[in-house]
PDB file of C-alpha atoms in Angstrom:
ATOM      1  CA  MET O  10     243.366 117.419  72.848  1.00  0.00           C
ATOM      2  CA  LEU O  11     242.785 114.620  75.348  1.00  0.00           C
ATOM      3  CA  ILE O  12     240.185 113.008  73.040  1.00  0.00           C
ATOM      4  CA  GLY O  13     242.670 113.169  70.162  1.00  0.00           C
ATOM      5  CA  VAL O  14     245.330 111.413  72.236  1.00  0.00           C
ATOM      6  CA  VAL O  15     242.865 108.658  73.183  1.00  0.00           C
ATOM      7  CA  ILE O  16     241.813 108.142  69.531  1.00  0.00           C
ATOM      8  CA  LEU O  17     245.467 108.010  68.437  1.00  0.00           C
ATOM      9  CA  PHE O  18     246.270 105.505  71.159  1.00  0.00           C
ATOM     10  CA  VAL O  19     243.370 103.231  70.186  1.00  0.00           C
ATOM     11  CA  ALA O  20     244.251 103.438  66.472  1.00  0.00           C
ATOM     12  CA  ILE O  21     247.883 102.505  67.092  1.00  0.00           C
ATOM     13  CA  PHE O  22     246.854  99.676  69.393  1.00  0.00           C
ATOM     14  CA  ILE O  23     244.394  98.208  66.855  1.00  0.00           C
ATOM     15  CA  TRP O  24     246.733  98.350  63.855  1.00  0.00           C
ATOM     16  CA  PHE O  25     249.794  97.275  65.822  1.00  0.00           C
ATOM     17  CA  PRO O  26     250.748  93.591  65.215  1.00  0.00           C
ATOM     18  CA  ASN O  27     248.393  91.440  67.320  1.00  0.00           C
ATOM     19  CA  GLY O  28     246.750  94.649  68.515  1.00  0.00           C
ATOM     20  CA  ARG O  29     243.168  93.439  68.169  1.00  0.00           C
ATOM     21  CA  GLU O  30     244.042  90.181  69.866  1.00  0.00           C
ATOM     22  CA  ARG O  31     245.529  92.119  72.757  1.00  0.00           C
ATOM     23  CA  ILE O  32     242.338  94.158  73.104  1.00  0.00           C
ATOM     24  CA  ASN O  33     240.278  90.969  73.218  1.00  0.00           C
ATOM     25  CA  ASN O  34     242.558  89.575  75.931  1.00  0.00           C
ATOM     26  CA  ILE O  35     242.272  92.649  78.155  1.00  0.00           C
ATOM     27  CA  ASN O  36     240.621  91.990  81.482  1.00  0.00           C
ATOM     28  CA  PHE O  37     238.525  95.136  81.799  1.00  0.00           C
ATOM     29  CA  THR O  38     237.779  94.365  85.441  1.00  0.00           C
ATOM     30  CA  ASP O  39     241.495  94.582  86.227  1.00  0.00           C
ATOM     31  CA  TYR O  40     241.789  97.637  83.996  1.00  0.00           C
ATOM     32  CA  LEU O  41     239.035  99.510  85.841  1.00  0.00           C
ATOM     33  CA  GLU O  42     240.550  98.508  89.168  1.00  0.00           C
ATOM     34  CA  ASN O  43     243.909  99.966  88.110  1.00  0.00           C
ATOM     35  CA  VAL O  44     242.238 103.192  86.957  1.00  0.00           C
ATOM     36  CA  PHE O  45     240.482 103.318  90.327  1.00  0.00           C
ATOM     37  CA  LYS O  46     243.852 102.915  92.063  1.00  0.00           C
ATOM     38  CA  ILE O  47     245.310 105.807  90.093  1.00  0.00           C
ATOM     39  CA  LEU O  48     242.334 108.045  90.932  1.00  0.00           C
ATOM     40  CA  ILE O  49     242.596 107.189  94.630  1.00  0.00           C
ATOM     41  CA  ALA O  50     246.332 107.929  94.560  1.00  0.00           C
ATOM     42  CA  ALA O  51     245.667 111.284  92.854  1.00  0.00           C
ATOM     43  CA  ILE O  52     243.039 112.258  95.435  1.00  0.00           C
ATOM     44  CA  LEU O  53     245.150 111.275  98.447  1.00  0.00           C
ATOM     45  CA  GLY O  54     248.286 112.932  97.076  1.00  0.00           C
ATOM     46  CA  GLY O  55     246.314 116.039  96.144  1.00  0.00           C
ATOM     47  CA  LEU O  56     244.856 116.252  99.654  1.00  0.00           C
ATOM     48  CA  ILE O  57     248.321 116.539 101.156  1.00  0.00           C
ATOM     49  CA  GLY O  58     249.530 118.808  98.355  1.00  0.00           C
ATOM     50  CA  LEU O  59     246.608 121.157  98.982  1.00  0.00           C
ATOM     51  CA  GLU O  60     247.798 121.789 102.530  1.00  0.00           C
ATOM     52  CA  ARG O  61     251.350 122.477 101.328  1.00  0.00           C
ATOM     53  CA  GLY O  62     250.104 124.722  98.531  1.00  0.00           C
ATOM     54  CA  ASN O  63     248.058 126.811 100.958  1.00  0.00           C
ATOM     55  CA  LYS O  64     251.326 127.600 102.750  1.00  0.00           C
ATOM     56  CA  ASN O  65     252.984 128.705  99.495  1.00  0.00           C
ATOM     57  CA  ARG O  66     255.499 125.866  99.473  1.00  0.00           C
ATOM     58  CA  PRO O  67     257.480 125.056  96.292  1.00  0.00           C
ATOM     59  CA  ALA O  68     255.803 121.648  95.975  1.00  0.00           C
ATOM     60  CA  GLY O  69     252.033 122.027  96.145  1.00  0.00           C
ATOM     61  CA  LEU O  70     248.900 120.385  94.802  1.00  0.00           C
ATOM     62  CA  ARG O  71     250.156 119.356  91.356  1.00  0.00           C
ATOM     63  CA  THR O  72     253.562 118.120  92.502  1.00  0.00           C
ATOM     64  CA  HIS O  73     252.166 115.928  95.280  1.00  0.00           C
ATOM     65  CA  THR O  74     249.441 114.589  92.997  1.00  0.00           C
ATOM     66  CA  LEU O  75     251.949 113.672  90.289  1.00  0.00           C
ATOM     67  CA  VAL O  76     254.293 111.984  92.766  1.00  0.00           C
ATOM     68  CA  SER O  77     251.479 109.895  94.226  1.00  0.00           C
ATOM     69  CA  VAL O  78     250.107 108.922  90.799  1.00  0.00           C
ATOM     70  CA  GLY O  79     253.587 108.083  89.507  1.00  0.00           C
ATOM     71  CA  ALA O  80     254.342 105.865  92.489  1.00  0.00           C
ATOM     72  CA  CYS O  81     250.992 104.121  92.069  1.00  0.00           C
ATOM     73  CA  ILE O  82     251.682 103.456  88.377  1.00  0.00           C
ATOM     74  CA  VAL O  83     255.089 101.998  89.222  1.00  0.00           C
ATOM     75  CA  MET O  84     253.534  99.609  91.734  1.00  0.00           C
ATOM     76  CA  ILE O  85     250.799  98.540  89.294  1.00  0.00           C
ATOM     77  CA  THR O  86     253.475  97.914  86.671  1.00  0.00           C
ATOM     78  CA  SER O  87     255.545  95.892  89.149  1.00  0.00           C
ATOM     79  CA  PHE O  88     252.654  93.549  89.911  1.00  0.00           C
ATOM     80  CA  ASP O  89     251.780  93.230  86.215  1.00  0.00           C
ATOM     81  CA  ILE O  90     255.362  92.296  85.293  1.00  0.00           C
ATOM     82  CA  PHE O  91     255.471  89.820  88.166  1.00  0.00           C
ATOM     83  CA  GLU O  92     252.254  88.118  87.033  1.00  0.00           C
ATOM     84  CA  ARG O  93     253.527  87.847  83.454  1.00  0.00           C
ATOM     85  CA  TYR O  94     257.089  86.700  83.999  1.00  0.00           C
ATOM     86  CA  HIS O  95     257.364  85.171  87.488  1.00  0.00           C
ATOM     87  CA  HIS O  96     257.608  81.701  85.916  1.00  0.00           C
ATOM     88  CA  LEU O  97     260.880  82.686  84.223  1.00  0.00           C
ATOM     89  CA  GLY O  98     262.763  82.988  87.491  1.00  0.00           C
ATOM     90  CA  ASN O  99     263.153  85.023  90.645  1.00  0.00           C
ATOM     91  CA  PHE O 100     261.289  88.307  90.381  1.00  0.00           C
ATOM     92  CA  ASP O 101     260.592  90.703  93.215  1.00  0.00           C
ATOM     93  CA  PRO O 102     257.636  93.068  92.576  1.00  0.00           C
ATOM     94  CA  ALA O 103     258.968  95.419  95.262  1.00  0.00           C
ATOM     95  CA  ARG O 104     262.124  96.330  93.329  1.00  0.00           C
ATOM     96  CA  LEU O 105     260.562  99.094  91.250  1.00  0.00           C
ATOM     97  CA  GLY O 106     258.832 100.470  94.335  1.00  0.00           C
ATOM     98  CA  ALA O 107     262.158 100.592  96.164  1.00  0.00           C
ATOM     99  CA  GLN O 108     263.581 102.712  93.348  1.00  0.00           C
ATOM    100  CA  VAL O 109     260.709 105.173  93.781  1.00  0.00           C
ATOM    101  CA  ILE O 110     261.523 105.592  97.475  1.00  0.00           C
ATOM    102  CA  SER O 111     265.206 106.230  96.792  1.00  0.00           C
ATOM    103  CA  GLY O 112     264.603 108.297  93.646  1.00  0.00           C
ATOM    104  CA  ILE O 113     262.160 110.716  95.260  1.00  0.00           C
ATOM    105  CA  GLY O 114     265.155 112.354  96.916  1.00  0.00           C
ATOM    106  CA  PHE O 115     265.816 114.631  93.916  1.00  0.00           C
ATOM    107  CA  LEU O 116     262.406 116.263  94.373  1.00  0.00           C
ATOM    108  CA  GLY O 117     262.860 116.541  98.123  1.00  0.00           C
ATOM    109  CA  ALA O 118     266.261 118.173  97.685  1.00  0.00           C
ATOM    110  CA  GLY O 119     264.727 120.729  95.340  1.00  0.00           C
ATOM    111  CA  THR O 120     262.281 121.893  98.007  1.00  0.00           C
ATOM    112  CA  ILE O 121     264.894 122.435 100.748  1.00  0.00           C
ATOM    113  CA  ILE O 122     266.342 125.933 100.889  1.00  0.00           C
ATOM    114  CA  ARG O 123     269.098 126.909 103.305  1.00  0.00           C
ATOM    115  CA  ASN O 124     270.158 130.483 103.935  1.00  0.00           C
ATOM    116  CA  GLY O 125     272.476 130.834 106.901  1.00  0.00           C
ATOM    117  CA  ILE O 126     270.602 129.410 109.883  1.00  0.00           C
ATOM    118  CA  ASN O 127     267.363 129.541 107.935  1.00  0.00           C
ATOM    119  CA  VAL O 128     266.143 126.166 106.665  1.00  0.00           C
ATOM    120  CA  LYS O 129     262.912 125.886 104.684  1.00  0.00           C
ATOM    121  CA  GLY O 130     261.286 122.960 102.951  1.00  0.00           C
ATOM    122  CA  LEU O 131     262.104 120.063 105.272  1.00  0.00           C
ATOM    123  CA  THR O 132     258.439 119.326 105.967  1.00  0.00           C
ATOM    124  CA  THR O 133     257.564 119.579 102.271  1.00  0.00           C
ATOM    125  CA  ALA O 134     260.390 117.185 101.380  1.00  0.00           C
ATOM    126  CA  ALA O 135     259.101 114.725 103.974  1.00  0.00           C
ATOM    127  CA  SER O 136     255.537 115.077 102.661  1.00  0.00           C
ATOM    128  CA  LEU O 137     256.723 114.275  99.115  1.00  0.00           C
ATOM    129  CA  TRP O 138     258.426 111.133 100.376  1.00  0.00           C
ATOM    130  CA  VAL O 139     255.369 109.969 102.317  1.00  0.00           C
ATOM    131  CA  VAL O 140     253.076 110.732  99.351  1.00  0.00           C
ATOM    132  CA  ALA O 141     255.243 108.430  97.230  1.00  0.00           C
ATOM    133  CA  CYS O 142     254.803 105.741  99.885  1.00  0.00           C
ATOM    134  CA  ILE O 143     251.033 106.281  99.864  1.00  0.00           C
ATOM    135  CA  GLY O 144     251.008 105.957  96.080  1.00  0.00           C
ATOM    136  CA  LEU O 145     252.862 102.644  96.326  1.00  0.00           C
ATOM    137  CA  THR O 146     250.385 101.444  98.938  1.00  0.00           C
ATOM    138  CA  VAL O 147     247.437 102.325  96.695  1.00  0.00           C
ATOM    139  CA  GLY O 148     249.123 100.556  93.797  1.00  0.00           C
ATOM    140  CA  SER O 149     249.425  97.471  95.985  1.00  0.00           C
ATOM    141  CA  GLY O 150     245.657  97.519  96.527  1.00  0.00           C
ATOM    142  CA  MET O 151     245.858  98.388 100.239  1.00  0.00           C
ATOM    143  CA  TYR O 152     243.143 101.040 100.093  1.00  0.00           C
ATOM    144  CA  LEU O 153     242.238 101.208 103.774  1.00  0.00           C
ATOM    145  CA  ILE O 154     245.872 101.595 104.824  1.00  0.00           C
ATOM    146  CA  SER O 155     246.552 104.263 102.199  1.00  0.00           C
ATOM    147  CA  ILE O 156     243.437 106.300 103.053  1.00  0.00           C
ATOM    148  CA  SER O 157     244.198 106.069 106.773  1.00  0.00           C
ATOM    149  CA  ALA O 158     247.802 107.122 106.131  1.00  0.00           C
ATOM    150  CA  ALA O 159     246.698 110.129 104.060  1.00  0.00           C
ATOM    151  CA  ILE O 160     244.332 111.279 106.818  1.00  0.00           C
ATOM    152  CA  ILE O 161     247.063 110.933 109.447  1.00  0.00           C
ATOM    153  CA  VAL O 162     249.580 112.812 107.276  1.00  0.00           C
ATOM    154  CA  TYR O 163     247.101 115.627 106.604  1.00  0.00           C
ATOM    155  CA  PHE O 164     246.337 115.872 110.327  1.00  0.00           C
ATOM    156  CA  THR O 165     250.075 115.965 111.060  1.00  0.00           C
ATOM    157  CA  LEU O 166     250.705 118.790 108.600  1.00  0.00           C
ATOM    158  CA  PHE O 167     247.633 120.880 109.393  1.00  0.00           C
ATOM    159  CA  ALA O 168     246.740 120.369 113.055  1.00  0.00           C
ATOM    160  CA  LEU O 169     250.121 119.441 114.547  1.00  0.00           C
ATOM    161  CA  GLY O 170     251.775 122.254 112.581  1.00  0.00           C
ATOM    162  CA  ASN O 171     249.642 124.839 114.377  1.00  0.00           C
ATOM    163  CA  PHE O 172     250.097 123.066 117.720  1.00  0.00           C
ATOM    164  CA  GLU O 173     253.875 122.973 117.293  1.00  0.00           C
ATOM    165  CA  LEU O 174     253.998 126.652 116.388  1.00  0.00           C
ATOM    166  CA  ARG O 175     251.943 127.721 119.412  1.00  0.00           C
ATOM    167  CA  HIS O 176     253.138 125.380 122.150  1.00  0.00           C
ATOM    168  CA  MET O 177     256.441 123.718 121.254  1.00  0.00           C
ATOM    169  CA  MET O 178     258.475 126.266 119.295  1.00  0.00           C
ATOM    170  CA  LYS O 179     259.521 128.703 122.024  1.00  0.00           C
ATOM    171  CA  ASN O 180     261.613 130.995 119.824  1.00  0.00           C
ATOM    172  CA  SER O 181     261.490 132.491 116.361  1.00  0.00           C
ATOM    173  CA  ASN O 182     264.746 133.436 114.673  1.00  0.00           C
ATOM    174  CA  MET O 183     265.044 136.830 113.060  1.00  0.00           C
ATOM    175  CA  LYS O 184     267.568 139.372 111.897  1.00  0.00           C
ATOM    176  CA  ILE O 185     267.306 143.073 112.670  1.00  0.00           C
ATOM    177  CA  ASN O 186     269.348 145.979 111.306  1.00  0.00           C
ATOM    178  CA  VAL O 187     270.246 148.761 113.721  1.00  0.00           C
ATOM    179  CA  LEU O 188     271.658 151.981 112.252  1.00  0.00           C
ATOM    180  CA  THR O 189     273.172 154.142 114.978  1.00  0.00           C
ATOM    181  CA  LYS O 190     275.999 156.563 115.760  1.00  0.00           C
ATOM    182  CA  ASP O 191     279.328 154.943 116.501  1.00  0.00           C
ATOM    183  CA  LYS O 192     279.813 155.504 120.190  1.00  0.00           C
ATOM    184  CA  SER O 193     281.186 153.377 122.984  1.00  0.00           C
ATOM    185  CA  GLY O 194     278.767 151.133 124.849  1.00  0.00           C
ATOM    186  CA  GLN O 195     276.015 151.325 122.226  1.00  0.00           C
ATOM    187  CA  ILE O 196     276.011 147.599 121.460  1.00  0.00           C
ATOM    188  CA  GLY O 197     276.055 146.829 125.178  1.00  0.00           C
ATOM    189  CA  GLU O 198     272.997 149.023 125.787  1.00  0.00           C
ATOM    190  CA  ILE O 199     271.106 147.312 122.965  1.00  0.00           C
ATOM    191  CA  GLY O 200     272.146 143.959 124.413  1.00  0.00           C
ATOM    192  CA  ASN O 201     270.732 144.965 127.808  1.00  0.00           C
ATOM    193  CA  VAL O 202     267.367 145.823 126.229  1.00  0.00           C
ATOM    194  CA  LEU O 203     267.255 142.478 124.469  1.00  0.00           C
ATOM    195  CA  GLY O 204     268.300 140.675 127.647  1.00  0.00           C
ATOM    196  CA  ARG O 205     265.420 142.208 129.626  1.00  0.00           C
ATOM    197  CA  LEU O 206     263.051 140.717 127.042  1.00  0.00           C
ATOM    198  CA  ASN O 207     264.728 137.279 127.310  1.00  0.00           C
ATOM    199  CA  ILE O 208     265.934 137.574 123.725  1.00  0.00           C
ATOM    200  CA  LYS O 209     269.128 135.684 122.933  1.00  0.00           C
ATOM    201  CA  ILE O 210     271.712 137.074 120.511  1.00  0.00           C
ATOM    202  CA  ALA O 211     273.005 134.376 118.147  1.00  0.00           C
ATOM    203  CA  ASN O 212     275.277 136.581 116.031  1.00  0.00           C
ATOM    204  CA  ILE O 213     276.362 140.205 115.545  1.00  0.00           C
ATOM    205  CA  GLU O 214     277.702 141.765 112.335  1.00  0.00           C
ATOM    206  CA  ILE O 215     279.034 145.350 112.225  1.00  0.00           C
ATOM    207  CA  GLN O 216     279.568 147.544 109.166  1.00  0.00           C
ATOM    208  CA  ARG O 217     280.802 151.114 108.888  1.00  0.00           C
ATOM    209  CA  TYR O 218     278.052 153.269 107.437  1.00  0.00           C
ATOM    210  CA  ASN O 219     278.769 156.940 106.748  1.00  0.00           C
ATOM    211  CA  GLU O 220     277.241 158.901 103.875  1.00  0.00           C
ATOM    212  CA  ASN O 221     279.461 161.919 104.583  1.00  0.00           C
ATOM    213  CA  GLU O 222     283.057 160.667 104.711  1.00  0.00           C
ATOM    214  CA  ASN O 223     284.401 164.110 105.700  1.00  0.00           C
ATOM    215  CA  ASP O 224     282.245 164.318 108.831  1.00  0.00           C
ATOM    216  CA  LEU O 225     283.854 161.852 111.242  1.00  0.00           C
ATOM    217  CA  ASP O 226     281.729 163.092 114.155  1.00  0.00           C
ATOM    218  CA  GLU O 227     278.623 161.773 112.443  1.00  0.00           C
ATOM    219  CA  GLU O 228     280.116 158.357 111.628  1.00  0.00           C
ATOM    220  CA  GLU O 229     277.479 155.654 111.850  1.00  0.00           C
ATOM    221  CA  ILE O 230     277.560 151.878 112.050  1.00  0.00           C
ATOM    222  CA  LEU O 231     275.102 149.301 110.777  1.00  0.00           C
ATOM    223  CA  ILE O 232     274.687 146.474 113.282  1.00  0.00           C
ATOM    224  CA  THR O 233     272.949 143.285 112.177  1.00  0.00           C
ATOM    225  CA  PHE O 234     271.703 141.153 115.062  1.00  0.00           C
ATOM    226  CA  THR O 235     270.623 137.537 114.598  1.00  0.00           C
ATOM    227  CA  LEU O 236     268.156 136.954 117.434  1.00  0.00           C
ATOM    228  CA  MET O 237     266.222 134.137 119.055  1.00  0.00           C
ATOM    229  CA  VAL O 238     262.988 135.871 120.038  1.00  0.00           C
ATOM    230  CA  PRO O 239     260.419 134.170 122.321  1.00  0.00           C
ATOM    231  CA  TYR O 240     256.956 133.993 120.787  1.00  0.00           C
ATOM    232  CA  THR O 241     255.633 135.851 123.821  1.00  0.00           C
ATOM    233  CA  VAL O 242     257.596 138.967 122.815  1.00  0.00           C
ATOM    234  CA  ASN O 243     255.895 141.450 120.519  1.00  0.00           C
ATOM    235  CA  THR O 244     258.285 142.398 117.714  1.00  0.00           C
ATOM    236  CA  ASP O 245     257.038 145.993 117.459  1.00  0.00           C
ATOM    237  CA  PHE O 246     257.494 146.455 121.212  1.00  0.00           C
ATOM    238  CA  MET O 247     261.066 145.155 120.952  1.00  0.00           C
ATOM    239  CA  LEU O 248     261.893 147.609 118.167  1.00  0.00           C
ATOM    240  CA  GLU O 249     260.393 150.530 120.097  1.00  0.00           C
ATOM    241  CA  GLU O 250     262.433 149.643 123.189  1.00  0.00           C
ATOM    242  CA  ILE O 251     265.636 149.756 121.130  1.00  0.00           C
ATOM    243  CA  LYS O 252     264.676 153.103 119.561  1.00  0.00           C
ATOM    244  CA  ARG O 253     264.115 154.620 123.006  1.00  0.00           C
ATOM    245  CA  LEU O 254     267.834 154.329 123.737  1.00  0.00           C
ATOM    246  CA  ASP O 255     268.687 157.113 121.292  1.00  0.00           C
ATOM    247  CA  ASP O 256     266.647 159.256 118.913  1.00  0.00           C
ATOM    248  CA  SER O 257     269.296 158.707 116.240  1.00  0.00           C
ATOM    249  CA  ILE O 258     268.766 154.928 116.222  1.00  0.00           C
ATOM    250  CA  ASP O 259     266.969 153.472 113.215  1.00  0.00           C
ATOM    251  CA  VAL O 260     265.977 149.811 113.551  1.00  0.00           C
ATOM    252  CA  GLU O 261     264.072 147.391 111.300  1.00  0.00           C
ATOM    253  CA  VAL O 262     263.487 143.673 110.855  1.00  0.00           C
ATOM    254  CA  CYS O 263     265.368 142.535 107.755  1.00  0.00           C
ATOM    255  CA  GLU O 264     264.572 138.810 107.821  1.00  0.00           C
ATOM    256  CA  ASN O 265     262.345 136.360 109.654  1.00  0.00           C
ATOM    257  CA  LEU O 266     264.011 132.965 109.933  1.00  0.00           C
ATOM    258  CA  ILE O 267     261.577 130.076 110.322  1.00  0.00           C
ATOM    259  CA  ILE O 268     262.481 126.393 110.105  1.00  0.00           C
ATOM    260  CA  THR O 269     259.686 124.530 108.290  1.00  0.00           C
TER     261      THR O 269
END
């Protein structure tokens, strides 16, 4: 299929008015340099996209590669237009590049997901933006800067991500469901257990839960706690401590909330 597209392109170009003359006027040195720029942009964008893809993010290898290549093409086009028409008046080759930076927002917005206090995709949105910048830099012919930037960005995403998770993020946010009999002081007792583990309660939701409506003595409530749990606390240990309060208590983690 790719070969067919190339043949079609060449045929149209040759038979197009002045097509052969245009082919003769092509500077193949510049052409190969532009192809080299696009390949470099694809490799650098793909490097960053590979890291995102390994973490199952919405924008992975292909998305980052396409963004970087697209930005590079825009910058190449900007310089080409400037060289052709700068004698006609004021022309800024950075204008098209500026539109790439502002226009990349629609992709970034598509990767950000918010659910209550849970926010995902911020890092991926930022990586898409910086990949577009790297693509523009490659298109400008600043190879050393673009390669250095890609290495720094990859290090930031891979190495600093693990460092941040282990040493800087003190709490993980999670929701747990506690199904228990409706009796006075039950929430307070659960709160005491969580307090001993240095777990902060961000929110509490209570729902009546009774399968047998005629048996009021067995009325149960479903309590949903939104917690800020230190990374030093073992989740299974926390759940066991809550269950020890009463044999009738059923507790489970319903959602892990991680900001990425």
